[in-house]
């Protein structure tokens, strides 16, 4: 089983200098244990996406380490990382006329040689991933013809076909209606794979995450279980809005009701 650790990470956008605070990361330390679902929350522009990019070997940090199972990912090849880390982003890829099955099959590429065709096992994994994402029967549909929510589930299926040891997701529920938001997060939770996900909806984060990290102005300002983190005081300090926080009557996790001024 594989864990992810970010240690004292610092990163600044190229060309913006150290006075540019938006998206800058400063002394970020974070851990995702094997099989743990960890949520990353914070206001827009706080550095969540920048942190994820450092974690999946897209943006090289200036200081600090990113280790996966005690291996520094920035000392490994991109292929090594792709065999172990699957990423689901907010943006959809240009599929250039590919079918749904062909897009999902791209998840098998890190495990194959340059000229290898799809094996029986590859095809089995693609079909299993589509079934897990609720997309049975979509194999021959054109990816470009799908709705935003359907595309998001195809990209998750591609990640599952990759057979990763770690999942990284950037706002994975953005394009989904409530039914598929719950279905997708239940699916991810049930995988038993270490997962780091930035989430916009704090009630979904409270319902599904084992632990949360709160990032604000590029720093981790709180971490712990949802009940430890999602307090009235923190929500006011970080998000600048008043809220009522109580216990969900059926499940016991924190429930947030934003208080709007009349």
PDB file of N, CA and C in Angstrom, residues 120-172:
ATOM      1  N   UNK A 120      -6.052  -8.688 -24.028  1.00  0.00           N
ATOM      2  CA  UNK A 120      -7.344  -9.081 -23.453  1.00  0.00           C
ATOM      3  C   UNK A 120      -7.510  -8.488 -22.065  1.00  0.00           C
ATOM      4  N   UNK A 121      -6.430  -8.460 -21.278  1.00  0.00           N
ATOM      5  CA  UNK A 121      -6.488  -7.895 -19.927  1.00  0.00           C
ATOM      6  C   UNK A 121      -6.745  -6.393 -19.982  1.00  0.00           C
ATOM      7  N   UNK A 122      -6.116  -5.696 -20.926  1.00  0.00           N
ATOM      8  CA  UNK A 122      -6.382  -4.262 -21.094  1.00  0.00           C
ATOM      9  C   UNK A 122      -7.866  -4.011 -21.355  1.00  0.00           C
ATOM     10  N   UNK A 123      -8.431  -4.779 -22.280  1.00  0.00           N
ATOM     11  CA  UNK A 123      -9.847  -4.588 -22.621  1.00  0.00           C
ATOM     12  C   UNK A 123     -10.749  -4.905 -21.427  1.00  0.00           C
ATOM     13  N   UNK A 124     -10.383  -5.935 -20.660  1.00  0.00           N
ATOM     14  CA  UNK A 124     -11.177  -6.281 -19.476  1.00  0.00           C
ATOM     15  C   UNK A 124     -11.147  -5.135 -18.463  1.00  0.00           C
ATOM     16  N   UNK A 125      -9.977  -4.558 -18.257  1.00  0.00           N
ATOM     17  CA  UNK A 125      -9.848  -3.458 -17.297  1.00  0.00           C
ATOM     18  C   UNK A 125     -10.607  -2.218 -17.754  1.00  0.00           C
ATOM     19  N   UNK A 126     -10.609  -1.942 -19.054  1.00  0.00           N
ATOM     20  CA  UNK A 126     -11.359  -0.803 -19.589  1.00  0.00           C
ATOM     21  C   UNK A 126     -12.854  -0.989 -19.348  1.00  0.00           C
ATOM     22  N   UNK A 127     -13.368  -2.176 -19.649  1.00  0.00           N
ATOM     23  CA  UNK A 127     -14.802  -2.441 -19.451  1.00  0.00           C
ATOM     24  C   UNK A 127     -15.165  -2.389 -17.966  1.00  0.00           C
ATOM     25  N   UNK A 128     -14.288  -2.906 -17.112  1.00  0.00           N
ATOM     26  CA  UNK A 128     -14.547  -2.875 -15.673  1.00  0.00           C
ATOM     27  C   UNK A 128     -14.561  -1.440 -15.158  1.00  0.00           C
ATOM     28  N   UNK A 129     -13.643  -0.608 -15.669  1.00  0.00           N
ATOM     29  CA  UNK A 129     -13.596   0.790 -15.248  1.00  0.00           C
ATOM     30  C   UNK A 129     -14.846   1.538 -15.689  1.00  0.00           C
ATOM     31  N   UNK A 130     -15.300   1.275 -16.911  1.00  0.00           N
ATOM     32  CA  UNK A 130     -16.526   1.919 -17.399  1.00  0.00           C
ATOM     33  C   UNK A 130     -17.721   1.497 -16.556  1.00  0.00           C
ATOM     34  N   UNK A 131     -17.782   0.219 -16.205  1.00  0.00           N
ATOM     35  CA  UNK A 131     -18.886  -0.252 -15.376  1.00  0.00           C
ATOM     36  C   UNK A 131     -18.851   0.418 -14.001  1.00  0.00           C
ATOM     37  N   UNK A 132     -17.662   0.549 -13.428  1.00  0.00           N
ATOM     38  CA  UNK A 132     -17.531   1.191 -12.118  1.00  0.00           C
ATOM     39  C   UNK A 132     -18.008   2.635 -12.144  1.00  0.00           C
ATOM     40  N   UNK A 133     -17.777   3.311 -13.276  1.00  0.00           N
ATOM     41  CA  UNK A 133     -18.168   4.723 -13.412  1.00  0.00           C
ATOM     42  C   UNK A 133     -19.603   4.889 -13.908  1.00  0.00           C
ATOM     43  N   UNK A 134     -20.354   3.786 -14.015  1.00  0.00           N
ATOM     44  CA  UNK A 134     -21.748   3.867 -14.453  1.00  0.00           C
ATOM     45  C   UNK A 134     -21.895   4.165 -15.928  1.00  0.00           C
ATOM     46  N   UNK A 135     -20.955   3.673 -16.737  1.00  0.00           N
ATOM     47  CA  UNK A 135     -20.945   3.999 -18.164  1.00  0.00           C
ATOM     48  C   UNK A 135     -21.017   2.751 -19.043  1.00  0.00           C
ATOM     49  N   UNK A 136     -21.616   1.699 -18.548  1.00  0.00           N
ATOM     50  CA  UNK A 136     -21.811   0.513 -19.387  1.00  0.00           C
ATOM     51  C   UNK A 136     -22.666   0.879 -20.602  1.00  0.00           C
ATOM     52  N   UNK A 137     -22.264   0.390 -21.762  1.00  0.00           N
ATOM     53  CA  UNK A 137     -22.978   0.710 -22.985  1.00  0.00           C
ATOM     54  C   UNK A 137     -22.520   1.971 -23.678  1.00  0.00           C
ATOM     55  N   UNK A 138     -21.572   2.704 -23.081  1.00  0.00           N
ATOM     56  CA  UNK A 138     -21.077   3.951 -23.669  1.00  0.00           C
ATOM     57  C   UNK A 138     -19.805   3.747 -24.488  1.00  0.00           C
ATOM     58  N   UNK A 139     -19.327   2.501 -24.595  1.00  0.00           N
ATOM     59  CA  UNK A 139     -18.007   2.249 -25.163  1.00  0.00           C
ATOM     60  C   UNK A 139     -17.800   2.912 -26.522  1.00  0.00           C
ATOM     61  N   UNK A 140     -18.806   2.863 -27.386  1.00  0.00           N
ATOM     62  CA  UNK A 140     -18.640   3.338 -28.757  1.00  0.00           C
ATOM     63  C   UNK A 140     -19.107   4.772 -28.959  1.00  0.00           C
ATOM     64  N   UNK A 141     -19.586   5.424 -27.914  1.00  0.00           N
ATOM     65  CA  UNK A 141     -20.006   6.816 -28.034  1.00  0.00           C
ATOM     66  C   UNK A 141     -18.787   7.705 -28.253  1.00  0.00           C
ATOM     67  N   UNK A 142     -18.946   8.752 -29.035  1.00  0.00           N
ATOM     68  CA  UNK A 142     -17.872   9.727 -29.194  1.00  0.00           C
ATOM     69  C   UNK A 142     -17.705  10.541 -27.925  1.00  0.00           C
ATOM     70  N   UNK A 143     -16.482  10.652 -27.433  1.00  0.00           N
ATOM     71  CA  UNK A 143     -16.253  11.405 -26.201  1.00  0.00           C
ATOM     72  C   UNK A 143     -16.749  12.838 -26.337  1.00  0.00           C
ATOM     73  N   UNK A 144     -16.544  13.434 -27.500  1.00  0.00           N
ATOM     74  CA  UNK A 144     -16.914  14.840 -27.702  1.00  0.00           C
ATOM     75  C   UNK A 144     -18.418  15.067 -27.650  1.00  0.00           C
ATOM     76  N   UNK A 145     -19.215  14.004 -27.838  1.00  0.00           N
ATOM     77  CA  UNK A 145     -20.677  14.155 -27.851  1.00  0.00           C
ATOM     78  C   UNK A 145     -21.294  14.109 -26.460  1.00  0.00           C
ATOM     79  N   UNK A 146     -20.495  13.806 -25.434  1.00  0.00           N
ATOM     80  CA  UNK A 146     -21.034  13.592 -24.097  1.00  0.00           C
ATOM     81  C   UNK A 146     -21.274  14.905 -23.366  1.00  0.00           C
ATOM     82  N   UNK A 147     -22.120  14.843 -22.362  1.00  0.00           N
ATOM     83  CA  UNK A 147     -22.320  15.987 -21.474  1.00  0.00           C
ATOM     84  C   UNK A 147     -21.101  16.146 -20.577  1.00  0.00           C
ATOM     85  N   UNK A 148     -21.016  17.295 -19.891  1.00  0.00           N
ATOM     86  CA  UNK A 148     -19.897  17.524 -18.990  1.00  0.00           C
ATOM     87  C   UNK A 148     -19.804  16.477 -17.902  1.00  0.00           C
ATOM     88  N   UNK A 149     -20.944  16.101 -17.340  1.00  0.00           N
ATOM     89  CA  UNK A 149     -20.941  15.087 -16.287  1.00  0.00           C
ATOM     90  C   UNK A 149     -20.503  13.731 -16.790  1.00  0.00           C
ATOM     91  N   UNK A 150     -20.945  13.374 -17.995  1.00  0.00           N
ATOM     92  CA  UNK A 150     -20.535  12.095 -18.579  1.00  0.00           C
ATOM     93  C   UNK A 150     -19.040  12.096 -18.883  1.00  0.00           C
ATOM     94  N   UNK A 151     -18.533  13.209 -19.402  1.00  0.00           N
ATOM     95  CA  UNK A 151     -17.093  13.305 -19.665  1.00  0.00           C
ATOM     96  C   UNK A 151     -16.292  13.140 -18.372  1.00  0.00           C
ATOM     97  N   UNK A 152     -16.768  13.748 -17.302  1.00  0.00           N
ATOM     98  CA  UNK A 152     -16.042  13.635 -16.032  1.00  0.00           C
ATOM     99  C   UNK A 152     -15.972  12.183 -15.566  1.00  0.00           C
ATOM    100  N   UNK A 153     -17.043  11.426 -15.768  1.00  0.00           N
ATOM    101  CA  UNK A 153     -17.041  10.013 -15.370  1.00  0.00           C
ATOM    102  C   UNK A 153     -16.140   9.181 -16.288  1.00  0.00           C
ATOM    103  N   UNK A 154     -16.039   9.569 -17.567  1.00  0.00           N
ATOM    104  CA  UNK A 154     -15.110   8.877 -18.469  1.00  0.00           C
ATOM    105  C   UNK A 154     -13.670   9.098 -17.996  1.00  0.00           C
ATOM    106  N   UNK A 155     -13.348  10.321 -17.592  1.00  0.00           N
ATOM    107  CA  UNK A 155     -11.987  10.613 -17.139  1.00  0.00           C
ATOM    108  C   UNK A 155     -11.678   9.857 -15.844  1.00  0.00           C
ATOM    109  N   UNK A 156     -12.683   9.707 -14.980  1.00  0.00           N
ATOM    110  CA  UNK A 156     -12.476   8.882 -13.791  1.00  0.00           C
ATOM    111  C   UNK A 156     -12.250   7.421 -14.188  1.00  0.00           C
ATOM    112  N   UNK A 157     -13.031   6.939 -15.155  1.00  0.00           N
ATOM    113  CA  UNK A 157     -12.845   5.564 -15.621  1.00  0.00           C
ATOM    114  C   UNK A 157     -11.444   5.374 -16.193  1.00  0.00           C
ATOM    115  N   UNK A 158     -10.937   6.366 -16.925  1.00  0.00           N
ATOM    116  CA  UNK A 158      -9.571   6.296 -17.440  1.00  0.00           C
ATOM    117  C   UNK A 158      -8.577   6.165 -16.290  1.00  0.00           C
ATOM    118  N   UNK A 159      -8.810   6.922 -15.219  1.00  0.00           N
ATOM    119  CA  UNK A 159      -7.932   6.843 -14.049  1.00  0.00           C
ATOM    120  C   UNK A 159      -8.000   5.461 -13.401  1.00  0.00           C
ATOM    121  N   UNK A 160      -9.196   4.874 -13.341  1.00  0.00           N
ATOM    122  CA  UNK A 160      -9.339   3.543 -12.740  1.00  0.00           C
ATOM    123  C   UNK A 160      -8.640   2.488 -13.588  1.00  0.00           C
ATOM    124  N   UNK A 161      -8.730   2.627 -14.911  1.00  0.00           N
ATOM    125  CA  UNK A 161      -8.060   1.673 -15.801  1.00  0.00           C
ATOM    126  C   UNK A 161      -6.549   1.725 -15.629  1.00  0.00           C
ATOM    127  N   UNK A 162      -6.057   2.812 -15.133  1.00  0.00           N
ATOM    128  CA  UNK A 162      -4.619   2.993 -14.898  1.00  0.00           C
ATOM    129  C   UNK A 162      -4.129   2.139 -13.737  1.00  0.00           C
ATOM    130  N   UNK A 163      -5.064   1.636 -12.909  1.00  0.00           N
ATOM    131  CA  UNK A 163      -4.741   0.844 -11.715  1.00  0.00           C
ATOM    132  C   UNK A 163      -3.737   1.570 -10.815  1.00  0.00           C
ATOM    133  N   UNK A 164      -4.082   2.791 -10.397  1.00  0.00           N
ATOM    134  CA  UNK A 164      -3.117   3.593  -9.638  1.00  0.00           C
ATOM    135  C   UNK A 164      -3.019   3.159  -8.182  1.00  0.00           C
ATOM    136  N   UNK A 165      -1.938   3.576  -7.562  1.00  0.00           N
ATOM    137  CA  UNK A 165      -1.781   3.421  -6.125  1.00  0.00           C
ATOM    138  C   UNK A 165      -2.223   4.680  -5.386  1.00  0.00           C
ATOM    139  N   UNK A 166      -2.362   5.782  -6.137  1.00  0.00           N
ATOM    140  CA  UNK A 166      -2.800   7.055  -5.571  1.00  0.00           C
ATOM    141  C   UNK A 166      -3.658   7.778  -6.592  1.00  0.00           C
ATOM    142  N   UNK A 167      -4.759   8.352  -6.130  1.00  0.00           N
ATOM    143  CA  UNK A 167      -5.620   9.180  -6.970  1.00  0.00           C
ATOM    144  C   UNK A 167      -5.489  10.639  -6.532  1.00  0.00           C
ATOM    145  N   UNK A 168      -5.345  11.541  -7.506  1.00  0.00           N
ATOM    146  CA  UNK A 168      -5.366  12.981  -7.238  1.00  0.00           C
ATOM    147  C   UNK A 168      -6.465  13.590  -8.089  1.00  0.00           C
ATOM    148  N   UNK A 169      -7.375  14.312  -7.443  1.00  0.00           N
ATOM    149  CA  UNK A 169      -8.533  14.857  -8.143  1.00  0.00           C
ATOM    150  C   UNK A 169      -8.680  16.341  -7.832  1.00  0.00           C
ATOM    151  N   UNK A 170      -8.877  17.131  -8.877  1.00  0.00           N
ATOM    152  CA  UNK A 170      -9.053  18.574  -8.728  1.00  0.00           C
ATOM    153  C   UNK A 170     -10.512  18.910  -9.017  1.00  0.00           C
ATOM    154  N   UNK A 171     -11.263  19.195  -7.968  1.00  0.00           N
ATOM    155  CA  UNK A 171     -12.694  19.520  -8.083  1.00  0.00           C
ATOM    156  C   UNK A 171     -13.431  18.481  -8.936  1.00  0.00           C
ATOM    157  N   UNK A 172     -13.439  17.214  -8.529  1.00  0.00           N
ATOM    158  CA  UNK A 172     -13.992  16.160  -9.395  1.00  0.00           C
ATOM    159  C   UNK A 172     -15.503  16.215  -9.570  1.00  0.00           C
TER     160      UNK A 172
END
